[in-house]
mmCIF file of C-alpha atoms and ligand atoms in Angstrom:
data_model
loop_
_atom_site.group_PDB
_atom_site.id
_atom_site.type_symbol
_atom_site.label_atom_id
_atom_site.label_comp_id
_atom_site.label_asym_id
_atom_site.label_seq_id
_atom_site.Cartn_x
_atom_site.Cartn_y
_atom_site.Cartn_z
ATOM 1 C CA MET A 6 141.542 38.622 74.139
ATOM 2 C CA ALA A 7 137.821 37.938 74.158
ATOM 3 C CA ARG A 8 137.942 36.567 77.659
ATOM 4 C CA LEU A 9 135.028 37.664 79.725
ATOM 5 C CA THR A 10 132.213 37.831 77.277
ATOM 6 C CA ARG A 11 132.099 34.272 78.581
ATOM 7 C CA ARG A 12 130.226 35.624 81.566
ATOM 8 C CA ASP A 13 127.159 35.626 79.395
ATOM 9 C CA VAL A 14 127.453 31.899 79.109
ATOM 10 C CA THR A 15 128.575 31.027 82.608
ATOM 11 C CA GLY A 16 126.174 33.403 84.273
ATOM 12 C CA GLY A 17 127.326 32.286 87.703
ATOM 13 C CA LEU A 18 130.362 34.529 87.936
ATOM 14 C CA ALA A 19 130.174 37.487 90.246
ATOM 15 C CA ALA A 20 131.151 40.734 88.581
ATOM 16 C CA GLY A 21 134.042 41.273 90.963
ATOM 17 C CA SER A 22 135.602 37.922 90.280
ATOM 18 C CA ALA A 23 135.147 38.337 86.547
ATOM 19 C CA LEU A 24 137.131 41.506 86.817
ATOM 20 C CA ALA A 25 139.793 39.853 88.912
ATOM 21 C CA LEU A 26 140.132 36.926 86.566
ATOM 22 C CA GLY A 27 139.918 38.657 83.257
ATOM 23 C CA GLY A 28 141.176 42.038 84.256
ATOM 24 C CA CYS A 29 144.080 43.769 82.735
ATOM 25 C CA GLY A 30 147.636 43.034 83.644
ATOM 26 C CA ASP A 31 150.005 40.498 82.262
ATOM 27 C CA VAL A 32 148.315 37.113 82.415
ATOM 28 C CA LEU A 33 151.668 35.400 82.099
ATOM 29 C CA SER A 34 153.201 37.055 85.127
ATOM 30 C CA ARG A 35 150.289 36.877 87.540
ATOM 31 C CA PRO A 36 149.539 33.828 89.733
ATOM 32 C CA LEU A 37 147.617 30.918 88.273
ATOM 33 C CA PHE A 38 144.004 31.393 89.353
ATOM 34 C CA SER A 39 142.358 28.212 90.541
ATOM 35 C CA SER A 40 138.796 27.434 91.604
ATOM 36 C CA ASP A 41 137.379 24.981 94.142
ATOM 37 C CA THR A 42 133.838 24.473 95.345
ATOM 38 C CA HIS A 43 135.055 23.528 98.833
ATOM 39 C CA SER A 44 136.008 25.867 101.648
ATOM 40 C CA SER A 45 139.627 26.727 102.335
ATOM 41 C CA ASP A 46 140.273 24.016 104.942
ATOM 42 C CA TYR A 47 139.053 21.131 102.773
ATOM 43 C CA PRO A 48 141.758 18.649 101.686
ATOM 44 C CA THR A 49 141.416 19.432 97.952
ATOM 45 C CA VAL A 50 141.994 23.132 98.616
ATOM 46 C CA ALA A 51 144.895 22.392 100.942
ATOM 47 C CA ALA A 52 146.402 20.177 98.241
ATOM 48 C CA VAL A 53 146.244 22.858 95.556
ATOM 49 C CA ARG A 54 147.715 25.305 98.075
ATOM 50 C CA GLU A 55 150.580 22.858 98.607
ATOM 51 C CA MET A 56 150.998 22.491 94.859
ATOM 52 C CA GLY A 57 151.257 26.284 94.614
ATOM 53 C CA ARG A 58 153.777 26.400 97.420
ATOM 54 C CA LEU A 59 155.979 23.855 95.672
ATOM 55 C CA LEU A 60 155.613 25.716 92.400
ATOM 56 C CA GLU A 61 156.630 29.013 93.909
ATOM 57 C CA GLU A 62 159.576 27.455 95.681
ATOM 58 C CA ARG A 63 160.845 25.527 92.676
ATOM 59 C CA SER A 64 160.389 28.358 90.188
ATOM 60 C CA ASP A 65 162.065 30.910 92.481
ATOM 61 C CA GLY A 66 158.809 32.795 92.730
ATOM 62 C CA ARG A 67 158.110 33.028 89.002
ATOM 63 C CA LEU A 68 155.026 30.811 89.236
ATOM 64 C CA SER A 69 152.398 30.684 91.960
ATOM 65 C CA VAL A 70 148.747 29.816 92.496
ATOM 66 C CA ARG A 71 145.867 31.864 93.898
ATOM 67 C CA ILE A 72 142.877 29.797 94.981
ATOM 68 C CA TYR A 73 139.281 30.969 94.848
ATOM 69 C CA SER A 74 137.640 28.496 97.238
ATOM 70 C CA GLY A 75 134.123 28.020 98.556
ATOM 71 C CA GLY A 76 132.563 28.075 95.094
ATOM 72 C CA GLN A 77 132.959 31.858 94.961
ATOM 73 C CA LEU A 78 133.480 31.738 91.187
ATOM 74 C CA GLY A 79 130.416 29.581 90.567
ATOM 75 C CA SER A 80 129.494 25.930 90.177
ATOM 76 C CA GLU A 81 131.941 23.324 88.901
ATOM 77 C CA ARG A 82 130.151 23.211 85.566
ATOM 78 C CA ASP A 83 130.301 26.981 85.100
ATOM 79 C CA THR A 84 133.900 27.336 86.206
ATOM 80 C CA LEU A 85 134.912 24.469 83.943
ATOM 81 C CA GLU A 86 133.511 26.326 80.958
ATOM 82 C CA LEU A 87 135.483 29.315 82.031
ATOM 83 C CA THR A 88 138.628 27.195 82.354
ATOM 84 C CA VAL A 89 138.200 25.755 78.873
ATOM 85 C CA PHE A 90 137.700 29.239 77.564
ATOM 86 C CA GLY A 91 140.899 30.453 79.276
ATOM 87 C CA GLY A 92 139.299 32.904 81.720
ATOM 88 C CA LEU A 93 140.455 30.726 84.620
ATOM 89 C CA ASP A 94 143.821 28.916 84.743
ATOM 90 C CA MET A 95 143.161 25.917 86.956
ATOM 91 C CA ASN A 96 140.215 24.133 88.483
ATOM 92 C CA ARG A 97 139.775 21.338 90.996
ATOM 93 C CA VAL A 98 136.559 19.517 90.215
ATOM 94 C CA ASN A 99 134.926 16.150 90.574
ATOM 95 C CA LEU A 100 134.863 13.975 87.451
ATOM 96 C CA ALA A 101 131.062 14.197 87.240
ATOM 97 C CA PRO A 102 130.819 17.547 85.408
ATOM 98 C CA LEU A 103 133.355 16.206 82.870
ATOM 99 C CA ASN A 104 131.326 13.070 82.115
ATOM 100 C CA ALA A 105 129.277 14.754 79.411
ATOM 101 C CA PHE A 106 132.145 15.919 77.281
ATOM 102 C CA ALA A 107 134.974 13.464 77.990
ATOM 103 C CA PRO A 108 133.432 9.953 77.969
ATOM 104 C CA GLU A 109 136.654 8.430 79.319
ATOM 105 C CA THR A 110 135.929 10.105 82.681
ATOM 106 C CA VAL A 111 132.767 8.001 82.950
ATOM 107 C CA VAL A 112 134.802 4.838 83.447
ATOM 108 C CA LEU A 113 136.238 6.036 86.771
ATOM 109 C CA SER A 114 132.754 7.185 87.829
ATOM 110 C CA LEU A 115 130.983 3.855 87.218
ATOM 111 C CA PRO A 116 129.203 2.356 90.209
ATOM 112 C CA PHE A 117 131.210 -0.393 91.912
ATOM 113 C CA VAL A 118 134.017 -0.301 89.364
ATOM 114 C CA PHE A 119 136.675 -0.412 92.103
ATOM 115 C CA GLU A 120 136.849 -3.237 94.602
ATOM 116 C CA SER A 121 138.571 -1.205 97.280
ATOM 117 C CA GLU A 122 140.254 2.093 97.905
ATOM 118 C CA GLY A 123 143.599 0.422 97.176
ATOM 119 C CA HIS A 124 142.305 -0.728 93.798
ATOM 120 C CA MET A 125 141.059 2.771 93.017
ATOM 121 C CA ARG A 126 144.409 4.325 93.955
ATOM 122 C CA ARG A 127 146.346 1.817 91.851
ATOM 123 C CA ALA A 128 144.088 2.564 88.889
ATOM 124 C CA ILE A 129 144.287 6.343 89.066
ATOM 125 C CA ASP A 130 148.048 6.231 89.697
ATOM 126 C CA GLY A 131 148.549 3.885 86.752
ATOM 127 C CA ALA A 132 147.671 3.553 83.074
ATOM 128 C CA PRO A 133 143.889 3.996 83.450
ATOM 129 C CA GLY A 134 144.404 7.293 85.286
ATOM 130 C CA ARG A 135 146.930 8.500 82.722
ATOM 131 C CA ALA A 136 144.503 7.661 79.893
ATOM 132 C CA VAL A 137 141.692 9.634 81.523
ATOM 133 C CA LEU A 138 143.887 12.683 82.222
ATOM 134 C CA ASP A 139 145.170 12.645 78.622
ATOM 135 C CA ALA A 140 141.645 12.379 77.257
ATOM 136 C CA LEU A 141 140.860 15.867 78.556
ATOM 137 C CA GLU A 142 143.268 17.696 76.262
ATOM 138 C CA PRO A 143 141.092 17.641 73.122
ATOM 139 C CA HIS A 144 138.465 19.382 75.245
ATOM 140 C CA GLY A 145 140.721 22.281 76.166
ATOM 141 C CA LEU A 146 141.866 20.990 79.544
ATOM 142 C CA ILE A 147 145.171 19.560 80.722
ATOM 143 C CA GLY A 148 144.664 16.875 83.371
ATOM 144 C CA LEU A 149 147.340 17.447 86.017
ATOM 145 C CA CYS A 150 146.517 14.922 88.746
ATOM 146 C CA PHE A 151 143.793 13.159 90.664
ATOM 147 C CA TYR A 152 142.926 13.704 94.293
ATOM 148 C CA ASP A 153 141.019 11.231 96.435
ATOM 149 C CA SER A 154 137.322 11.599 97.024
ATOM 150 C CA GLY A 155 136.712 8.385 98.939
ATOM 151 C CA ALA A 156 133.460 6.519 98.411
ATOM 152 C CA ARG A 157 130.052 8.120 97.956
ATOM 153 C CA SER A 158 127.063 6.846 99.925
ATOM 154 C CA PHE A 159 123.390 7.804 100.190
ATOM 155 C CA TYR A 160 121.947 9.935 102.953
ATOM 156 C CA ASN A 161 118.423 11.208 103.415
ATOM 157 C CA THR A 162 115.869 12.745 105.722
ATOM 158 C CA ARG A 163 113.423 9.818 105.725
ATOM 159 C CA ARG A 164 114.777 6.366 106.501
ATOM 160 C CA PRO A 165 117.785 4.071 106.531
ATOM 161 C CA ILE A 166 118.540 2.473 103.168
ATOM 162 C CA ARG A 167 119.207 -1.214 103.766
ATOM 163 C CA THR A 168 118.080 -2.706 100.472
ATOM 164 C CA PRO A 169 117.682 -1.136 97.008
ATOM 165 C CA ASP A 170 113.901 -1.134 97.517
ATOM 166 C CA ASP A 171 114.296 1.334 100.385
ATOM 167 C CA MET A 172 115.348 3.896 97.747
ATOM 168 C CA ARG A 173 112.041 3.662 95.922
ATOM 169 C CA GLY A 174 110.330 7.010 95.495
ATOM 170 C CA LEU A 175 112.965 9.086 97.302
ATOM 171 C CA LYS A 176 113.983 12.353 95.644
ATOM 172 C CA ILE A 177 117.755 12.237 95.518
ATOM 173 C CA ARG A 178 119.979 15.103 94.462
ATOM 174 C CA VAL A 179 122.682 14.114 91.995
ATOM 175 C CA GLN A 180 125.548 15.949 90.342
ATOM 176 C CA ASN A 181 124.978 17.276 86.841
ATOM 177 C CA SER A 182 125.826 14.049 85.029
ATOM 178 C CA ASP A 183 123.542 11.635 83.184
ATOM 179 C CA LEU A 184 125.461 8.752 84.682
ATOM 180 C CA TYR A 185 124.437 9.789 88.199
ATOM 181 C CA VAL A 186 120.833 10.297 87.112
ATOM 182 C CA SER A 187 120.783 6.767 85.725
ATOM 183 C CA LEU A 188 122.389 5.078 88.677
ATOM 184 C CA VAL A 189 119.919 6.633 91.093
ATOM 185 C CA GLU A 190 116.991 5.813 88.817
ATOM 186 C CA ALA A 191 118.240 2.231 88.585
ATOM 187 C CA LEU A 192 117.389 1.973 92.292
ATOM 188 C CA GLY A 193 113.867 3.273 91.743
ATOM 189 C CA ALA A 194 114.529 6.718 93.239
ATOM 190 C CA ASN A 195 113.888 10.056 91.530
ATOM 191 C CA ALA A 196 117.101 11.811 90.546
ATOM 192 C CA THR A 197 117.258 15.593 90.801
ATOM 193 C CA PRO A 198 120.392 17.156 89.267
ATOM 194 C CA MET A 199 121.336 20.212 91.302
ATOM 195 C CA ASP A 200 124.415 22.314 91.999
ATOM 196 C CA PHE A 201 126.337 21.414 95.129
ATOM 197 C CA SER A 202 125.699 24.804 96.725
ATOM 198 C CA GLU A 203 121.916 24.358 96.514
ATOM 199 C CA VAL A 204 121.652 20.989 98.231
ATOM 200 C CA TYR A 205 121.534 22.295 101.797
ATOM 201 C CA GLN A 206 118.524 24.448 101.075
ATOM 202 C CA GLY A 207 116.948 21.701 98.992
ATOM 203 C CA LEU A 208 117.092 19.377 101.993
ATOM 204 C CA MET A 209 115.829 22.031 104.395
ATOM 205 C CA GLN A 210 112.869 22.877 102.201
ATOM 206 C CA GLY A 211 112.050 19.282 101.373
ATOM 207 C CA VAL A 212 112.605 19.815 97.654
ATOM 208 C CA ILE A 213 114.791 16.729 97.872
ATOM 209 C CA ASP A 214 114.821 13.890 100.403
ATOM 210 C CA GLY A 215 118.487 13.120 100.168
ATOM 211 C CA ALA A 216 121.726 13.104 98.249
ATOM 212 C CA GLU A 217 124.919 11.084 98.010
ATOM 213 C CA ASN A 218 128.455 12.001 98.910
ATOM 214 C CA ASN A 219 131.542 11.075 100.918
ATOM 215 C CA TRP A 220 131.874 11.603 104.696
ATOM 216 C CA PRO A 221 133.881 14.863 104.526
ATOM 217 C CA SER A 222 131.436 16.564 102.140
ATOM 218 C CA TYR A 223 128.417 15.348 104.110
ATOM 219 C CA GLU A 224 130.015 16.984 107.130
ATOM 220 C CA THR A 225 131.359 20.284 105.739
ATOM 221 C CA THR A 226 128.122 21.090 103.919
ATOM 222 C CA ARG A 227 126.246 20.394 107.166
ATOM 223 C CA HIS A 228 123.829 18.195 105.237
ATOM 224 C CA PHE A 229 124.067 15.824 108.203
ATOM 225 C CA GLU A 230 122.084 18.283 110.301
ATOM 226 C CA THR A 231 118.991 17.692 108.171
ATOM 227 C CA ALA A 232 119.530 14.359 106.467
ATOM 228 C CA ARG A 233 119.939 12.182 109.548
ATOM 229 C CA PHE A 234 120.170 8.781 107.848
ATOM 230 C CA PHE A 235 123.499 7.841 106.288
ATOM 231 C CA SER A 236 123.621 4.443 104.597
ATOM 232 C CA VAL A 237 127.041 3.121 103.660
ATOM 233 C CA THR A 238 126.604 2.061 100.031
ATOM 234 C CA GLY A 239 129.994 3.344 98.800
ATOM 235 C CA HIS A 240 128.594 3.036 95.280
ATOM 236 C CA VAL A 241 130.966 5.431 93.482
ATOM 237 C CA MET A 242 134.675 6.110 94.081
ATOM 238 C CA ALA A 243 135.262 8.638 91.305
ATOM 239 C CA PRO A 244 138.272 10.802 92.178
ATOM 240 C CA GLU A 245 138.607 14.546 92.042
ATOM 241 C CA VAL A 246 140.762 16.002 89.288
ATOM 242 C CA LEU A 247 142.960 19.079 88.998
ATOM 243 C CA VAL A 248 142.858 20.536 85.498
ATOM 244 C CA MET A 249 144.575 23.429 83.809
ATOM 245 C CA SER A 250 143.278 25.500 80.942
ATOM 246 C CA ALA A 251 145.007 24.307 77.755
ATOM 247 C CA ARG A 252 145.217 27.945 76.688
ATOM 248 C CA ARG A 253 147.266 28.898 79.717
ATOM 249 C CA TRP A 254 149.234 25.670 79.507
ATOM 250 C CA HIS A 255 150.396 26.299 75.959
ATOM 251 C CA ALA A 256 151.756 29.690 76.974
ATOM 252 C CA LEU A 257 154.139 27.978 79.429
ATOM 253 C CA SER A 258 157.702 27.037 78.468
ATOM 254 C CA ASP A 259 158.533 23.333 78.383
ATOM 255 C CA THR A 260 160.454 23.706 81.629
ATOM 256 C CA ASP A 261 157.482 25.315 83.352
ATOM 257 C CA LYS A 262 155.091 22.704 81.984
ATOM 258 C CA ALA A 263 157.258 20.004 83.539
ATOM 259 C CA LEU A 264 157.413 21.968 86.778
ATOM 260 C CA VAL A 265 153.631 22.354 86.951
ATOM 261 C CA ARG A 266 153.137 18.646 86.319
ATOM 262 C CA THR A 267 155.687 17.608 88.947
ATOM 263 C CA CYS A 268 154.331 19.953 91.592
ATOM 264 C CA ALA A 269 150.789 18.700 90.973
ATOM 265 C CA ARG A 270 151.985 15.111 91.214
ATOM 266 C CA ASP A 271 153.938 15.843 94.388
ATOM 267 C CA SER A 272 150.862 17.304 96.069
ATOM 268 C CA VAL A 273 149.032 13.964 95.787
ATOM 269 C CA PRO A 274 150.639 12.093 98.732
ATOM 270 C CA TYR A 275 150.173 15.241 100.824
ATOM 271 C CA MET A 276 146.487 15.272 99.922
ATOM 272 C CA ARG A 277 146.058 11.555 100.633
ATOM 273 C CA ALA A 278 147.405 11.910 104.162
ATOM 274 C CA LEU A 279 145.037 14.811 104.827
ATOM 275 C CA TRP A 280 142.190 12.955 103.204
ATOM 276 C CA ASP A 281 142.538 9.772 105.226
ATOM 277 C CA ALA A 282 142.620 11.747 108.466
ATOM 278 C CA ARG A 283 139.661 13.844 107.361
ATOM 279 C CA VAL A 284 137.489 10.856 106.454
ATOM 280 C CA GLU A 285 138.147 9.272 109.820
ATOM 281 C CA GLY A 286 137.476 12.500 111.732
ATOM 282 C CA ALA A 287 134.328 13.330 109.777
ATOM 283 C CA ARG A 288 132.918 9.842 110.300
ATOM 284 C CA GLU A 289 133.542 9.988 114.031
ATOM 285 C CA ARG A 290 132.050 13.464 114.419
ATOM 286 C CA ILE A 291 128.980 12.509 112.386
ATOM 287 C CA ILE A 292 128.344 9.379 114.417
ATOM 288 C CA ALA A 293 128.851 11.358 117.638
ATOM 289 C CA SER A 294 126.250 13.872 116.433
ATOM 290 C CA GLY A 295 123.639 11.123 116.529
ATOM 291 C CA VAL A 296 123.192 10.526 112.802
ATOM 292 C CA GLU A 297 121.816 7.051 112.186
ATOM 293 C CA VAL A 298 124.527 5.299 110.207
ATOM 294 C CA ASN A 299 123.854 1.864 108.770
ATOM 295 C CA GLU A 300 125.583 -0.726 106.638
ATOM 296 C CA VAL A 301 123.431 -2.160 103.858
ATOM 297 C CA ASP A 302 122.201 -5.753 103.986
ATOM 298 C CA ASN A 303 123.840 -6.944 100.800
ATOM 299 C CA ILE A 304 125.894 -4.591 98.700
ATOM 300 C CA ALA A 305 125.761 -7.018 95.744
ATOM 301 C CA ASP A 306 122.039 -6.227 95.414
ATOM 302 C CA PHE A 307 122.876 -2.577 94.830
ATOM 303 C CA ALA A 308 125.630 -3.444 92.363
ATOM 304 C CA GLU A 309 123.298 -5.738 90.463
ATOM 305 C CA ARG A 310 120.577 -3.097 90.135
ATOM 306 C CA MET A 311 123.079 -0.547 88.891
ATOM 307 C CA ALA A 312 124.825 -2.928 86.470
ATOM 308 C CA PRO A 313 122.811 -1.889 83.371
ATOM 309 C CA VAL A 314 124.317 1.586 83.761
ATOM 310 C CA TRP A 315 127.705 0.167 82.701
ATOM 311 C CA GLU A 316 126.331 -1.052 79.363
ATOM 312 C CA ARG A 317 124.551 2.164 78.713
ATOM 313 C CA PHE A 318 127.507 4.461 79.360
ATOM 314 C CA ILE A 319 130.437 2.366 78.165
ATOM 315 C CA THR A 320 130.179 2.624 74.411
ATOM 316 C CA THR A 321 133.569 3.599 72.955
ATOM 317 C CA PRO A 322 136.701 1.468 72.407
ATOM 318 C CA ALA A 323 138.742 3.955 74.472
ATOM 319 C CA GLN A 324 136.391 3.520 77.423
ATOM 320 C CA ARG A 325 136.514 -0.275 77.067
ATOM 321 C CA ARG A 326 140.314 -0.276 77.102
ATOM 322 C CA ILE A 327 140.429 1.776 80.298
ATOM 323 C CA LEU A 328 137.797 -0.424 81.916
ATOM 324 C CA GLU A 329 139.685 -3.574 81.013
ATOM 325 C CA ASP A 330 142.897 -2.169 82.485
ATOM 326 C CA ILE A 331 141.047 -1.352 85.693
ATOM 327 C CA ARG A 332 139.564 -4.827 85.919
ATOM 328 C CA ASN A 333 143.029 -6.309 85.440
ATOM 329 C CA MET A 334 144.300 -4.362 88.408
ATOM 330 C CA VAL A 335 142.161 -5.900 91.122
ATOM 331 C CA ALA A 336 144.150 -7.140 94.101
ATOM 332 C CA GLY A 337 146.622 -9.794 93.102
ATOM 333 C CA ASN A 338 146.563 -8.909 89.420
ATOM 334 C CA ALA A 339 148.268 -5.555 89.572
HETATM 335 C C1 GTR B 12 132.149 16.423 96.468
HETATM 336 C C2 GTR B 12 133.229 16.841 95.505
HETATM 337 C C3 GTR B 12 132.858 18.134 94.838
HETATM 338 C C4 GTR B 12 131.481 18.055 94.224
HETATM 339 C C5 GTR B 12 130.477 17.566 95.234
HETATM 340 C C6 GTR B 12 129.086 17.377 94.625
HETATM 341 O O1 GTR B 12 132.482 15.167 97.005
HETATM 342 O O2 GTR B 12 134.444 17.021 96.192
HETATM 343 O O3 GTR B 12 133.848 18.434 93.887
HETATM 344 O O4 GTR B 12 131.513 17.185 93.149
HETATM 345 O O5 GTR B 12 130.906 16.336 95.813
HETATM 346 O O6 GTR B 12 128.430 16.413 94.967
HETATM 347 O O7 GTR B 12 128.667 18.227 93.827
#
């Protein structure tokens, strides 16, 4: 197996982990190795741990999961390449690093595509979510389930953002996705794509003025210590996704495939309960720390400025179908 020549491409993998992941031994009998950029107490990591627990229990110990958390295997983009290649079995990532190669993922990442958290959950639990998970397979990934990521908002070191014009000229870190670059530029700010792990230093050194994320990430990364203005724009509600390497997947029996899918699905309500509590706690702690939190004057102004991004990134019939399904699911229509 050609496995770890891939290190040349991914670059970000530490030698030790490359050895652990690709090393000898029977790949089929060892635990499923899974990566996460968050630390071990973050809800996504806890959810994959729960998925592994269910898997071990239901397979009488034949299948299990070992999680490499805290980004120790590299950035989401690098570890995704490794997952596609088969050097890593599972990966919990945001949809952003998948935007470039699976256009269907863009639909769930569009600004203001969901009217509420309930709408988002209905969409990812229903046909639109299924379509996006299935769209990953041609790219070497099996979409197992979505986990919540709440709503992303802007925060920065300079000033409260109340109107889109307040964004003008700010240097804002974005994930490595053209969609995010465009939506930040649509507000007149300068978008700087950067890996998650580099944002803290970027803020400290003034390389960037701000970034955008949900409450729990803003807290765990300690970005709130430097970027003291958090403006509740809630512009993107793209979920997290748990994927499996298609290579590893195809080596599973049909029974085990079904087991993996069910255990992933059954970890979702567990994650949601943790997530809701975490969002609430993070918000309270951040406000108590003295961060200046503000609502924006008129959220429709932000949505209007970002609207051209939809046209630019929704170009295929498959994307249009998913988008239409999502629009048909707004409260009352579902
Ligand atoms: C977090 C997400 C991570 C990563 C990060 C980022 O909300 O959970 O997977 O995407 O944002 O901004 O890079």
